[in-house]
């Protein structure tokens, strides 16, 4: 994924977190710690290959599930479907940290869903473009196979 698209996807996350921190209801540092740690992790996590991530089993710890989801979304190629499933696990978890991580998990889940939708639209557009190019190529081949047109005769009878 190019950096422009990544910035577009991270911008709403930053805005949402800024809005949460600017609200009059202040959370305790204990509640903010996992979110801040995950944001730092997201910003600094390397881009592992998808094959490397397949070897790691999902755990029941929502914090580790979030990390794995972030890694899957940042992998080359991204595995957004698996990342979304892990985030759903965080949202359904009864673990004490899960409630603190739920807003970020919900936001990431929505973003990954949107990325999946946009990727599908891009693939559909790419397929339609390929089909149109095939039609253009076929028309060009037909045009080349047509006999050459005879030179027009001068109707005035004079020399041009």
CSV table of C-alpha atoms in Angstrom, one decimal, residues 36-126:
chain,number,residue,atom,x,y,z
A,36,UNK,CA,-1.0,4.7,23.5
A,37,UNK,CA,1.2,1.6,23.4
A,38,UNK,CA,-0.8,0.3,20.5
A,39,UNK,CA,-0.5,3.6,18.6
A,40,UNK,CA,3.2,3.6,19.2
A,41,UNK,CA,3.4,0.0,18.1
A,42,UNK,CA,1.4,0.7,14.9
A,43,UNK,CA,3.7,3.6,14.0
A,44,UNK,CA,6.9,1.7,14.5
A,45,UNK,CA,5.9,-1.9,13.6
A,46,UNK,CA,7.9,-3.4,10.8
A,47,UNK,CA,6.1,-4.7,7.7
A,48,UNK,CA,6.4,-8.5,8.0
A,49,UNK,CA,5.5,-10.8,5.2
A,50,UNK,CA,2.1,-12.4,5.3
A,51,UNK,CA,3.7,-15.8,5.4
A,52,UNK,CA,5.5,-14.9,8.6
A,53,UNK,CA,2.2,-13.8,10.2
A,54,UNK,CA,0.4,-17.0,9.3
A,55,UNK,CA,2.7,-19.0,11.5
A,56,UNK,CA,1.7,-17.0,14.6
A,57,UNK,CA,-1.4,-18.3,16.3
A,58,UNK,CA,-4.0,-15.8,17.7
A,59,UNK,CA,-4.1,-15.6,21.5
A,60,UNK,CA,-6.9,-14.7,23.8
A,61,UNK,CA,-5.2,-11.5,25.1
A,62,UNK,CA,-6.9,-8.5,23.4
A,63,UNK,CA,-3.7,-6.5,23.4
A,64,UNK,CA,-1.9,-9.2,21.5
A,65,UNK,CA,-4.9,-9.6,19.2
A,66,UNK,CA,-4.7,-5.9,18.4
A,67,UNK,CA,-1.0,-6.1,17.7
A,68,UNK,CA,-1.5,-9.1,15.4
A,69,UNK,CA,-4.4,-7.3,13.6
A,70,UNK,CA,-2.1,-4.2,13.1
A,71,UNK,CA,0.6,-6.5,11.8
A,72,UNK,CA,-1.7,-8.3,9.4
A,73,UNK,CA,-3.0,-5.0,8.0
A,74,UNK,CA,0.5,-3.7,7.5
A,75,UNK,CA,1.9,-6.9,6.0
A,76,UNK,CA,2.9,-7.3,2.4
A,77,UNK,CA,0.3,-8.1,1.1
A,78,UNK,CA,-2.1,-7.0,3.8
A,79,UNK,CA,-4.5,-9.6,5.2
A,80,UNK,CA,-7.3,-7.3,6.1
A,81,UNK,CA,-10.0,-10.0,6.4
A,82,UNK,CA,-7.9,-11.9,9.1
A,83,UNK,CA,-7.1,-8.6,10.8
A,84,UNK,CA,-10.9,-7.7,10.9
A,85,UNK,CA,-11.6,-11.1,12.4
A,86,UNK,CA,-9.0,-10.6,15.2
A,87,UNK,CA,-10.5,-7.2,15.9
A,88,UNK,CA,-14.0,-8.7,16.2
A,89,UNK,CA,-12.5,-11.1,18.8
A,90,UNK,CA,-11.3,-8.0,20.8
A,91,UNK,CA,-14.7,-6.4,20.6
A,92,UNK,CA,-16.4,-9.6,21.8
A,93,UNK,CA,-13.8,-10.4,24.5
A,94,UNK,CA,-14.6,-10.3,28.2
A,95,UNK,CA,-11.0,-9.6,29.1
A,96,UNK,CA,-10.5,-6.6,31.4
A,97,UNK,CA,-8.3,-4.7,28.8
A,98,UNK,CA,-10.9,-5.4,26.0
A,99,UNK,CA,-13.2,-2.6,27.2
A,100,UNK,CA,-10.3,-0.1,27.1
A,101,UNK,CA,-9.3,-1.3,23.6
A,102,UNK,CA,-12.8,-1.5,22.1
A,103,UNK,CA,-12.9,2.1,20.7
A,104,UNK,CA,-9.6,1.6,18.9
A,105,UNK,CA,-10.6,-1.9,17.8
A,106,UNK,CA,-13.9,-0.6,16.4
A,107,UNK,CA,-12.2,2.2,14.5
A,108,UNK,CA,-9.6,-0.1,13.0
A,109,UNK,CA,-12.3,-2.7,12.2
A,110,UNK,CA,-14.2,0.0,10.3
A,111,UNK,CA,-11.1,1.2,8.5
A,112,UNK,CA,-10.0,-2.3,7.5
A,113,UNK,CA,-13.6,-2.9,6.2
A,114,UNK,CA,-13.4,0.3,4.2
A,115,UNK,CA,-10.0,-0.7,2.8
A,116,UNK,CA,-11.4,-4.1,1.8
A,117,UNK,CA,-14.3,-2.4,0.0
A,118,UNK,CA,-11.9,0.0,-1.8
A,119,UNK,CA,-9.6,-2.8,-2.8
A,120,UNK,CA,-12.5,-4.7,-4.2
A,121,UNK,CA,-13.7,-1.7,-6.2
A,122,UNK,CA,-10.1,-1.2,-7.5
A,123,UNK,CA,-10.0,-4.9,-8.6
A,124,UNK,CA,-13.4,-4.5,-10.3
A,125,UNK,CA,-12.2,-1.3,-12.1
A,126,UNK,CA,-9.0,-3.0,-13.1
